[in-house]
């Protein structure tokens, strides 16, 4: 099944907001109904593909036939940009200025290499396309030439599973639920469950350095990757032949997070874990975000660490986004403090031990256990927030997210700085936006902050958000945060990533790109400035 072309996920799961929530949006944020309905798919004016006959023949040869090369309007629209709020508002208005010339669907590493050769010979750019879930402009290149969308969905096999070493080799086009099902047949799990889980792919996780909601227990995706295969215009790069190595700089880490700018990741070898016997999720209440953050820090630093560990600030706890499918119905009284979610997965013995020990730490930090119900509600709605975002857009509201990370000592200042930047730029006619935040991932030395913003759309919402996002990005760098913790760089963050990495660091990466991609055909303008 294809994702909804003008929104997120399965169209059958799109649910309008109840009248009570629409009334709250109107009264609190000045939200007004949209002046016009989104354009229908068949009404979008799509230009003819800029693809000469010789280039088409070369691509056809590369992927083995007409059924794997698509130039029809719908296929090209479905591969236009990603799923950020500006992306959706633009596509709903019929803006297809970033339209690919053609969509190709290779079935193997060798076919990917052949597509890259065809693109180099015929002056075409190329954008790898997995689940299409990017929210930072990762699928919106800045080409000075027509570009090919390389859809990897046919590359969806479990290539190898080593139960002794507990590793699996997966093709990059595997969607996460399919990967989990294949591993479960052998009694294993990857344990990677980001909010994009239902649609994102293994290759996308690697290309963007994804971090799942259970990262406290299973780790980030880049920590799971033990090896990978990269197809580049200059040939094949293989990286990783042992769990750890002192044989020079780790080339895996160079490729992870490269967002298709250096090559196309065609397979990854990952560590896997036995399927958990038990899963338990529960809620905790803290008087303040500061108190809850301190308790989370103690668990992250001194243990025992839960599998899932997250904390919503006062506003998010009150509104109900801690349970993403329950906006306006948090189940908590006003001024009820902050809601933390803890989750434990593993054997019954290990789960019980960690849960008991962690509970003692949380109580010592001022936490009050709320029982299983808040945790189970979170687990039930953990992938629902993007559907809620779409419903807010349909109602005339603007909703978007951004995230960052910093060391623990810098986290309070980063939190305040980003909130102030967003509130200052998105306040309209005296009405401030709703700015919510949660700690989504924890480490011994720091944590991530994930912000959600809701406001009235007003006129030219994408431009207004671009202004707010620039202010937030400036605040992040000034407060000592990183420009992205797990969404990636894309075109949205590229200019700030250039500043974060510094001229010497960016120069080194540009030298790598010139060696692997001499003509600059791969995802131009994404991650690194286009030449």
Coordinates of C-alpha atoms in Angstrom, one line a residue:
X1 CA 0.0 0.0 0.0
X2 CA 1.2 3.5 -0.8
X3 CA 1.2 6.3 1.7
X4 CA -1.4 9.0 1.4
X5 CA -0.1 11.4 -1.2
X6 CA -1.2 14.6 0.6
X7 CA -0.7 13.5 4.2
X8 CA 0.6 10.8 6.4
X9 CA 0.2 7.0 6.3
X10 CA -2.9 4.9 5.7
X11 CA -5.8 7.0 4.3
X12 CA -8.2 4.8 6.2
X13 CA -6.8 5.9 9.5
X14 CA -7.3 9.6 8.8
X15 CA -9.8 10.9 11.5
X16 CA -11.2 14.5 11.7
X17 CA -10.9 16.4 14.9
X18 CA -14.0 16.5 17.1
X19 CA -16.0 19.7 17.2
X20 CA -14.9 20.3 20.8
X21 CA -11.2 20.4 19.8
X22 CA -11.9 22.6 16.8
X23 CA -13.7 25.0 19.2
X24 CA -10.6 25.0 21.5
X25 CA -8.4 25.8 18.6
X26 CA -10.6 28.6 17.5
X27 CA -10.9 30.1 21.0
X28 CA -7.3 29.6 22.2
X29 CA -5.3 30.1 19.0
X30 CA -7.5 32.0 16.6
X31 CA -7.7 29.1 14.2
X32 CA -10.0 29.6 11.3
X33 CA -11.3 27.1 8.7
X34 CA -9.3 26.8 5.5
X35 CA -10.4 29.2 2.8
X36 CA -10.3 26.4 0.2
X37 CA -10.2 22.6 0.1
X38 CA -6.9 21.0 -0.9
X39 CA -6.5 20.3 -4.6
X40 CA -7.4 16.8 -5.8
X41 CA -4.6 14.6 -7.1
X42 CA -6.0 14.4 -10.6
X43 CA -6.3 18.2 -10.8
X44 CA -2.6 18.9 -10.3
X45 CA -0.9 20.2 -13.4
X46 CA 2.1 18.0 -14.0
X47 CA 4.6 18.9 -16.6
X48 CA 5.9 16.4 -19.1
X49 CA 9.1 14.6 -17.8
X50 CA 12.3 16.2 -18.9
X51 CA 13.9 12.9 -20.0
X52 CA 15.4 12.4 -23.4
X53 CA 14.9 9.0 -25.2
X54 CA 18.5 7.9 -24.7
X55 CA 18.3 8.4 -21.0
X56 CA 15.0 6.6 -20.8
X57 CA 16.5 3.6 -22.6
X58 CA 19.5 3.5 -20.3
X59 CA 17.3 3.5 -17.2
X60 CA 15.0 0.9 -18.7
X61 CA 18.0 -1.4 -19.3
X62 CA 19.3 -0.7 -15.8
X63 CA 16.0 -1.8 -14.0
X64 CA 15.0 -4.5 -16.4
X65 CA 11.7 -3.3 -18.0
X66 CA 8.9 -0.9 -18.4
X67 CA 7.1 -2.0 -15.2
X68 CA 10.0 -0.7 -13.1
X69 CA 10.2 2.7 -14.7
X70 CA 7.4 5.2 -14.1
X71 CA 6.7 8.6 -15.6
X72 CA 3.0 8.9 -15.0
X73 CA 1.8 11.9 -13.1
X74 CA 0.6 10.0 -9.9
X75 CA 3.9 8.2 -9.4
X76 CA 5.9 11.3 -9.8
X77 CA 3.6 13.3 -7.4
X78 CA 3.9 10.5 -4.8
X79 CA 7.7 10.8 -4.9
X80 CA 7.7 14.6 -4.6
X81 CA 9.3 15.9 -1.3
X82 CA 8.6 14.3 2.1
X83 CA 6.1 14.7 4.9
X84 CA 6.9 17.9 6.8
X85 CA 4.1 20.3 7.3
X86 CA 5.4 22.7 4.6
X87 CA 5.7 19.8 2.2
X88 CA 2.1 18.8 2.7
X89 CA 0.8 22.4 2.5
X90 CA 2.6 22.9 -0.7
X91 CA 1.4 19.6 -2.3
X92 CA -2.1 20.3 -1.2
X93 CA -1.9 23.6 -3.1
X94 CA -0.7 21.8 -6.2
X95 CA 2.9 22.9 -6.0
X96 CA 5.0 20.2 -7.7
X97 CA 8.1 22.3 -8.4
X98 CA 10.3 19.6 -6.9
X99 CA 8.8 16.9 -9.2
X100 CA 11.1 14.0 -10.3
X101 CA 11.4 13.4 -14.0
X102 CA 11.0 9.6 -13.5
X103 CA 10.7 7.0 -10.8
X104 CA 12.8 3.8 -11.1
X105 CA 12.5 0.7 -9.0
X106 CA 15.7 -1.4 -8.9
X107 CA 15.7 -4.9 -7.4
X108 CA 19.4 -5.4 -6.5
X109 CA 22.6 -3.7 -5.7
X110 CA 23.8 -4.2 -9.2
X111 CA 20.7 -2.6 -10.7
X112 CA 21.3 0.4 -8.4
X113 CA 24.9 0.7 -9.8
X114 CA 23.5 0.5 -13.3
X115 CA 21.0 3.3 -12.6
X116 CA 23.8 5.5 -11.2
X117 CA 25.9 4.8 -14.3
X118 CA 22.9 5.8 -16.5
X119 CA 22.4 9.0 -14.5
X120 CA 26.1 10.0 -14.8
X121 CA 26.1 9.4 -18.5
X122 CA 22.9 11.4 -19.2
X123 CA 23.4 14.3 -16.7
X124 CA 20.6 13.3 -14.3
X125 CA 20.5 13.8 -10.6
X126 CA 19.3 11.0 -8.3
X127 CA 17.4 11.0 -4.9
X128 CA 17.1 7.7 -3.0
X129 CA 13.5 7.1 -1.8
X130 CA 12.6 4.7 0.9
X131 CA 9.4 5.3 2.9
X132 CA 9.2 9.0 1.9
X133 CA 9.0 10.0 5.6
X134 CA 11.6 12.8 5.7
X135 CA 10.4 15.9 7.5
X136 CA 13.5 18.1 6.9
X137 CA 13.8 18.4 3.1
X138 CA 15.7 15.2 2.7
X139 CA 13.8 14.4 -0.5
X140 CA 13.8 17.9 -1.9
X141 CA 17.1 18.4 -3.8
X142 CA 18.3 21.5 -5.4
X143 CA 19.2 20.1 -8.8
X144 CA 20.2 22.1 -11.8
X145 CA 19.1 19.2 -13.9
X146 CA 16.2 16.7 -14.0
X147 CA 16.3 14.1 -11.2
X148 CA 15.5 10.4 -10.8
X149 CA 13.6 9.2 -7.7
X150 CA 15.2 5.8 -6.9
X151 CA 12.4 3.9 -5.1
X152 CA 13.9 1.0 -3.2
X153 CA 10.7 -0.9 -2.3
X154 CA 11.7 -4.0 -4.4
X155 CA 14.8 -4.4 -2.3
X156 CA 13.0 -5.9 0.6
X157 CA 14.7 -9.1 1.6
X158 CA 16.3 -10.6 4.7
X159 CA 19.6 -11.6 3.1
X160 CA 21.2 -13.4 6.1
X161 CA 20.6 -14.2 9.7
X162 CA 23.3 -15.4 12.0
X163 CA 21.8 -16.6 15.3
X164 CA 25.1 -17.3 16.9
X165 CA 26.5 -13.8 16.4
X166 CA 22.9 -12.3 16.6
X167 CA 23.2 -10.4 13.4
X168 CA 21.0 -9.9 10.4
X169 CA 21.6 -8.5 6.9
X170 CA 18.7 -6.6 5.5
X171 CA 18.1 -4.9 2.2
X172 CA 17.6 -1.2 2.5
X173 CA 14.0 -1.0 1.0
X174 CA 12.5 -3.2 3.8
X175 CA 9.9 -1.3 5.7
X176 CA 10.3 -1.6 9.4
X177 CA 7.2 -3.7 10.2
X178 CA 8.2 -6.2 7.4
X179 CA 11.7 -6.4 8.8
X180 CA 10.4 -7.0 12.3
X181 CA 8.1 -9.8 11.0
X182 CA 10.9 -11.5 9.2
X183 CA 13.1 -11.3 12.3
X184 CA 10.3 -12.5 14.5
X185 CA 10.0 -15.7 12.5
X186 CA 13.4 -16.5 13.8
X187 CA 12.7 -15.3 17.4
X188 CA 14.5 -12.0 17.1
X189 CA 13.7 -8.2 17.0
X190 CA 15.7 -5.2 15.9
X191 CA 14.0 -3.1 18.6
X192 CA 13.9 0.1 16.5
X193 CA 10.5 1.8 16.8
X194 CA 10.6 5.5 15.8
X195 CA 7.3 7.4 15.2
X196 CA 7.8 6.8 11.5
X197 CA 8.0 3.0 12.1
X198 CA 5.0 1.9 10.1
X199 CA 6.3 3.5 6.9
X200 CA 10.1 4.1 7.1
X201 CA 12.7 1.7 5.7
X202 CA 15.9 0.2 6.9
X203 CA 18.0 2.2 4.5
X204 CA 16.2 5.4 5.6
X205 CA 17.0 4.6 9.3
X206 CA 20.7 4.3 8.4
X207 CA 20.8 7.4 6.0
X208 CA 19.3 9.7 8.7
X209 CA 20.8 8.2 11.9
X210 CA 17.3 7.4 13.2
X211 CA 16.6 6.9 16.9
X212 CA 13.6 4.8 18.0
X213 CA 11.3 5.4 20.9
X214 CA 12.9 2.4 22.7
X215 CA 16.4 3.8 22.3
X216 CA 17.1 3.8 26.1
X217 CA 17.1 0.1 25.9
X218 CA 18.0 -0.9 22.4
X219 CA 20.1 2.1 21.3
X220 CA 20.0 4.3 18.3
X221 CA 20.0 2.8 14.8
X222 CA 23.5 3.9 14.1
X223 CA 24.6 1.9 17.2
X224 CA 22.9 -1.2 15.7
X225 CA 24.7 -1.1 12.3
X226 CA 27.7 -3.4 12.1
X227 CA 28.2 -3.3 8.4
X228 CA 26.7 -1.8 5.2
X229 CA 27.0 -1.8 1.4
X230 CA 27.0 1.4 -0.5
X231 CA 26.4 1.8 -4.2
X232 CA 28.2 5.0 -5.6
X233 CA 28.8 6.4 -9.0
X234 CA 32.5 5.4 -8.5
X235 CA 31.7 1.8 -7.5
X236 CA 30.8 -0.3 -4.4
X237 CA 31.9 0.5 -0.9
X238 CA 31.8 -2.2 1.8
X239 CA 32.2 -1.2 5.4
X240 CA 32.3 -3.3 8.6
X241 CA 33.6 -6.9 9.0
X242 CA 33.7 -7.2 12.8
X243 CA 31.7 -5.8 15.7
X244 CA 34.6 -3.4 16.5
X245 CA 37.9 -2.6 14.8
X246 CA 41.0 -0.5 15.2
X247 CA 41.7 -0.6 11.4
X248 CA 41.6 3.1 10.8
X249 CA 38.6 5.5 11.0
X250 CA 35.2 3.7 10.9
X251 CA 33.8 4.1 7.4
X252 CA 30.4 2.9 8.6
X253 CA 30.1 6.1 10.6
X254 CA 31.0 8.2 7.6
X255 CA 28.1 6.7 5.6
X256 CA 25.5 6.6 8.4
X257 CA 23.7 9.9 8.4
X258 CA 25.0 10.8 4.9
X259 CA 21.4 11.1 3.5
X260 CA 22.1 9.7 0.1
X261 CA 24.7 12.4 -0.7
X262 CA 27.6 9.9 -0.9
X263 CA 25.8 6.9 -2.3
X264 CA 22.8 4.6 -2.0
X265 CA 22.8 2.2 1.0
X266 CA 21.7 -1.1 -0.5
X267 CA 22.0 -3.3 2.6
X268 CA 22.9 -3.2 6.3
X269 CA 24.1 -5.8 8.8
X270 CA 22.6 -5.0 12.2
X271 CA 22.7 -6.5 15.6
X272 CA 19.5 -8.2 16.7
X273 CA 18.0 -9.2 20.1
X274 CA 15.8 -12.1 21.2
X275 CA 12.1 -11.2 21.2
X276 CA 11.1 -9.9 24.6
X277 CA 8.9 -12.2 26.7
X278 CA 7.4 -9.2 28.5
X279 CA 6.5 -5.6 27.7
X280 CA 5.3 -3.3 30.5
X281 CA 4.7 0.5 30.1
X282 CA 3.6 2.8 32.9
X283 CA 3.2 6.5 33.8
X284 CA 4.8 8.7 36.4
X285 CA 4.0 12.2 37.5
X286 CA 6.5 14.9 38.5
X287 CA 5.8 18.3 39.8
X288 CA 7.9 20.0 37.2
X289 CA 9.9 19.5 34.0
X290 CA 13.0 20.3 36.0
X291 CA 12.3 17.6 38.6
X292 CA 11.4 15.0 36.0
X293 CA 14.5 15.8 34.0
X294 CA 16.7 15.3 37.0
X295 CA 15.1 11.9 37.7
X296 CA 15.6 10.8 34.1
X297 CA 19.2 11.9 34.2
X298 CA 19.8 9.7 37.3
X299 CA 18.4 6.7 35.5
X300 CA 20.4 7.4 32.4
X301 CA 23.6 7.9 34.2
X302 CA 23.4 5.4 37.1
X303 CA 20.7 2.9 36.0
X304 CA 18.9 0.7 35.9
X305 CA 17.8 2.1 32.5
X306 CA 14.3 1.3 31.2
X307 CA 13.8 0.3 27.6
X308 CA 11.6 3.4 27.0
X309 CA 12.1 6.6 29.0
X310 CA 10.5 9.9 28.1
X311 CA 9.1 13.0 29.8
X312 CA 6.6 15.6 28.7
X313 CA 6.7 19.2 29.9
X314 CA 3.8 20.8 31.7
X315 CA 2.1 22.0 28.5
X316 CA 2.4 18.7 26.6
X317 CA 1.2 16.8 29.6
X318 CA -1.9 19.0 30.1
X319 CA -2.8 19.0 26.4
X320 CA -2.4 15.2 26.1
X321 CA 0.2 14.8 23.4
X322 CA 2.0 12.5 25.8
X323 CA -0.7 10.2 24.5
X324 CA -0.6 11.3 20.9
X325 CA -4.1 10.1 20.0
X326 CA -5.7 11.9 22.9
X327 CA -5.3 15.7 22.3
X328 CA -7.3 17.7 24.7
X329 CA -8.0 14.6 26.8
X330 CA -4.8 13.9 28.9
X331 CA -6.8 12.5 31.8
X332 CA -4.8 14.7 34.1
X333 CA -6.1 17.7 36.1
X334 CA -5.0 21.2 35.4
X335 CA -1.6 22.1 37.0
X336 CA -0.9 18.4 37.3
X337 CA 2.8 18.6 36.5
X338 CA 4.6 16.5 34.0
X339 CA 4.0 13.0 32.7
X340 CA 6.9 10.5 32.2
X341 CA 6.5 7.2 30.4
X342 CA 8.7 4.3 31.4
X343 CA 8.7 1.0 29.5
X344 CA 10.5 -2.3 30.1
X345 CA 11.0 -5.1 27.6
X346 CA 12.9 -8.4 28.1
X347 CA 12.6 -11.5 30.2
X348 CA 10.1 -11.5 33.0
X349 CA 13.0 -11.6 35.6
X350 CA 15.0 -8.8 34.0
X351 CA 11.9 -6.7 33.4
X352 CA 10.7 -7.0 37.0
X353 CA 14.2 -6.3 38.4
X354 CA 14.7 -3.1 36.3
X355 CA 11.2 -1.9 36.9
X356 CA 11.5 -2.2 40.7
X357 CA 14.9 -0.6 40.9
X358 CA 14.0 2.2 38.5
X359 CA 10.8 2.9 40.5
X360 CA 12.9 3.5 43.6
X361 CA 15.0 6.1 41.7
X362 CA 11.9 7.8 40.3
X363 CA 10.3 8.0 43.7
X364 CA 13.5 9.4 45.2
X365 CA 13.3 12.1 42.5
X366 CA 9.8 13.1 43.5
X367 CA 7.9 10.9 41.1
X368 CA 4.5 9.4 41.8
X369 CA 3.5 6.2 39.9
X370 CA 0.3 6.5 38.0
X371 CA 0.1 2.9 37.1
X372 CA -0.1 1.0 33.8
X373 CA -2.9 3.0 32.1
X374 CA -0.9 6.0 31.0
X375 CA 1.9 3.8 29.7
X376 CA -0.5 1.5 27.8
X377 CA -2.3 4.6 26.3
X378 CA 1.1 5.9 25.1
X379 CA 2.0 2.5 23.6
X380 CA -1.4 2.3 21.9
X381 CA -1.0 5.7 20.3
X382 CA 2.8 5.9 19.8
X383 CA 2.5 6.1 16.0
X384 CA -0.6 8.4 15.9
X385 CA 0.9 11.9 16.1
X386 CA 1.4 12.4 12.3
X387 CA -2.3 11.5 11.8
X388 CA -3.2 14.1 14.4
X389 CA -1.0 16.6 12.6
X390 CA -2.9 16.0 9.4
X391 CA -6.2 16.5 11.2
X392 CA -5.0 19.8 12.6
X393 CA -4.0 20.9 9.1
X394 CA -7.5 20.0 7.8
X395 CA -9.0 22.1 10.5
X396 CA -7.0 25.2 9.6
X397 CA -4.3 24.9 12.3
X398 CA -0.6 24.8 11.7
X399 CA 1.3 21.9 13.4
X400 CA 4.9 21.1 13.1
X401 CA 7.8 19.6 15.1
X402 CA 11.5 20.0 15.5
X403 CA 14.1 18.4 17.7
X404 CA 17.6 18.9 19.1
X405 CA 19.9 17.5 21.7
X406 CA 22.6 18.7 24.2
X407 CA 24.6 17.8 27.2
X408 CA 22.5 17.6 30.5
X409 CA 24.0 20.9 31.8
X410 CA 23.0 22.8 28.7
X411 CA 19.5 21.3 28.4
X412 CA 17.5 23.8 30.5
X413 CA 19.0 26.8 28.6
X414 CA 18.3 25.1 25.3
X415 CA 14.7 24.3 26.3
X416 CA 14.1 28.0 27.2
X417 CA 15.9 29.4 24.1
X418 CA 13.9 27.3 21.6
X419 CA 10.6 28.0 23.3
X420 CA 11.3 31.7 23.3
X421 CA 12.3 31.7 19.6
X422 CA 9.2 29.8 18.5
X423 CA 6.8 31.9 20.7
X424 CA 8.3 35.2 19.6
X425 CA 8.1 34.4 15.9
X426 CA 4.8 32.6 15.8
X427 CA 2.7 35.0 17.9
X428 CA 0.1 36.6 15.7
X429 CA -2.2 39.5 16.7
X430 CA -1.3 39.0 20.3
X431 CA -2.1 35.2 20.2
X432 CA 0.9 33.1 21.1
X433 CA 1.3 29.6 19.6
X434 CA 1.0 26.4 21.7
X435 CA 4.6 25.2 22.2
X436 CA 5.1 21.8 23.8
X437 CA 8.2 19.7 24.4
X438 CA 9.3 16.3 25.6
X439 CA 12.6 14.5 26.3
X440 CA 12.4 11.7 23.8
X441 CA 15.8 10.0 24.1
X442 CA 18.3 9.9 27.0
X443 CA 22.0 9.2 27.3
X444 CA 24.5 9.2 30.1
X445 CA 25.8 12.6 29.1
X446 CA 22.7 14.3 27.7
X447 CA 19.3 14.1 26.1
X448 CA 17.2 15.2 23.2
X449 CA 14.3 17.7 23.2
X450 CA 11.4 17.2 20.8
X451 CA 9.2 20.3 20.3
X452 CA 5.7 20.4 18.9
X453 CA 4.1 23.7 17.8
X454 CA 0.4 24.4 17.0
X455 CA -0.8 27.8 15.8
X456 CA -3.2 29.4 13.4
X457 CA -2.2 28.8 9.7
X458 CA -2.8 32.4 8.6
X459 CA -1.5 33.6 5.2
X460 CA 1.4 31.8 3.6
X461 CA 2.0 29.4 6.5
X462 CA 5.1 27.7 4.9
X463 CA 6.9 31.1 4.7
X464 CA 5.9 32.0 8.3
X465 CA 7.2 28.7 9.6
X466 CA 10.4 29.1 7.7
X467 CA 11.0 32.3 9.6
X468 CA 10.2 30.6 12.9
X469 CA 12.4 27.6 12.0
X470 CA 15.3 29.9 11.2
X471 CA 14.9 31.6 14.6
X472 CA 14.8 28.2 16.4
X473 CA 17.8 27.0 14.5
X474 CA 19.8 30.0 15.5
X475 CA 18.7 29.5 19.1
X476 CA 19.8 25.9 19.0
X477 CA 23.3 26.7 17.9
X478 CA 23.6 29.7 20.3
X479 CA 22.5 27.5 23.2
X480 CA 25.0 24.7 22.4
X481 CA 22.6 22.2 20.9
X482 CA 23.0 20.1 17.8
X483 CA 20.9 21.1 14.8
X484 CA 19.3 17.6 14.7
X485 CA 19.2 14.6 16.9
X486 CA 17.3 12.1 14.7
X487 CA 15.4 13.8 11.9
X488 CA 18.5 14.4 9.9
X489 CA 19.9 17.4 8.0
X490 CA 18.1 17.7 4.7
X491 CA 17.8 21.1 3.0
X492 CA 16.0 22.5 6.1
X493 CA 19.0 22.2 8.4
X494 CA 21.9 22.2 5.9
X495 CA 23.1 25.8 6.4
X496 CA 23.2 25.4 10.2
X497 CA 24.9 22.0 9.9
X498 CA 27.6 23.7 7.8
X499 CA 28.1 26.1 10.7
X500 CA 28.0 23.3 13.3
X501 CA 30.6 21.2 11.4
X502 CA 32.8 24.1 10.6
X503 CA 34.6 24.9 7.3
X504 CA 37.3 22.3 7.7
X505 CA 34.9 19.5 8.5
X506 CA 32.6 20.4 5.6
X507 CA 35.6 20.6 3.3
X508 CA 36.6 17.1 4.3
X509 CA 33.1 15.8 3.6
X510 CA 33.0 17.6 0.2
X511 CA 36.3 15.9 -0.7
X512 CA 34.7 12.5 0.1
X513 CA 31.7 13.4 -2.0
X514 CA 33.9 14.4 -5.0
X515 CA 35.7 11.0 -4.7
X516 CA 32.5 8.9 -4.5
X517 CA 30.2 11.1 -6.6
X518 CA 32.5 13.0 -9.1
X519 CA 29.6 14.7 -11.0
X520 CA 27.6 15.6 -7.9
X521 CA 24.5 13.7 -9.0
X522 CA 23.5 12.3 -5.6
X523 CA 20.8 14.3 -3.7
X524 CA 22.3 17.6 -4.6
X525 CA 22.0 20.3 -2.0
X526 CA 20.9 17.9 0.7
X527 CA 23.4 17.5 3.6
X528 CA 26.0 19.6 1.7
X529 CA 25.7 22.7 -0.4
X530 CA 25.4 21.9 -4.1
X531 CA 28.4 22.8 -6.2

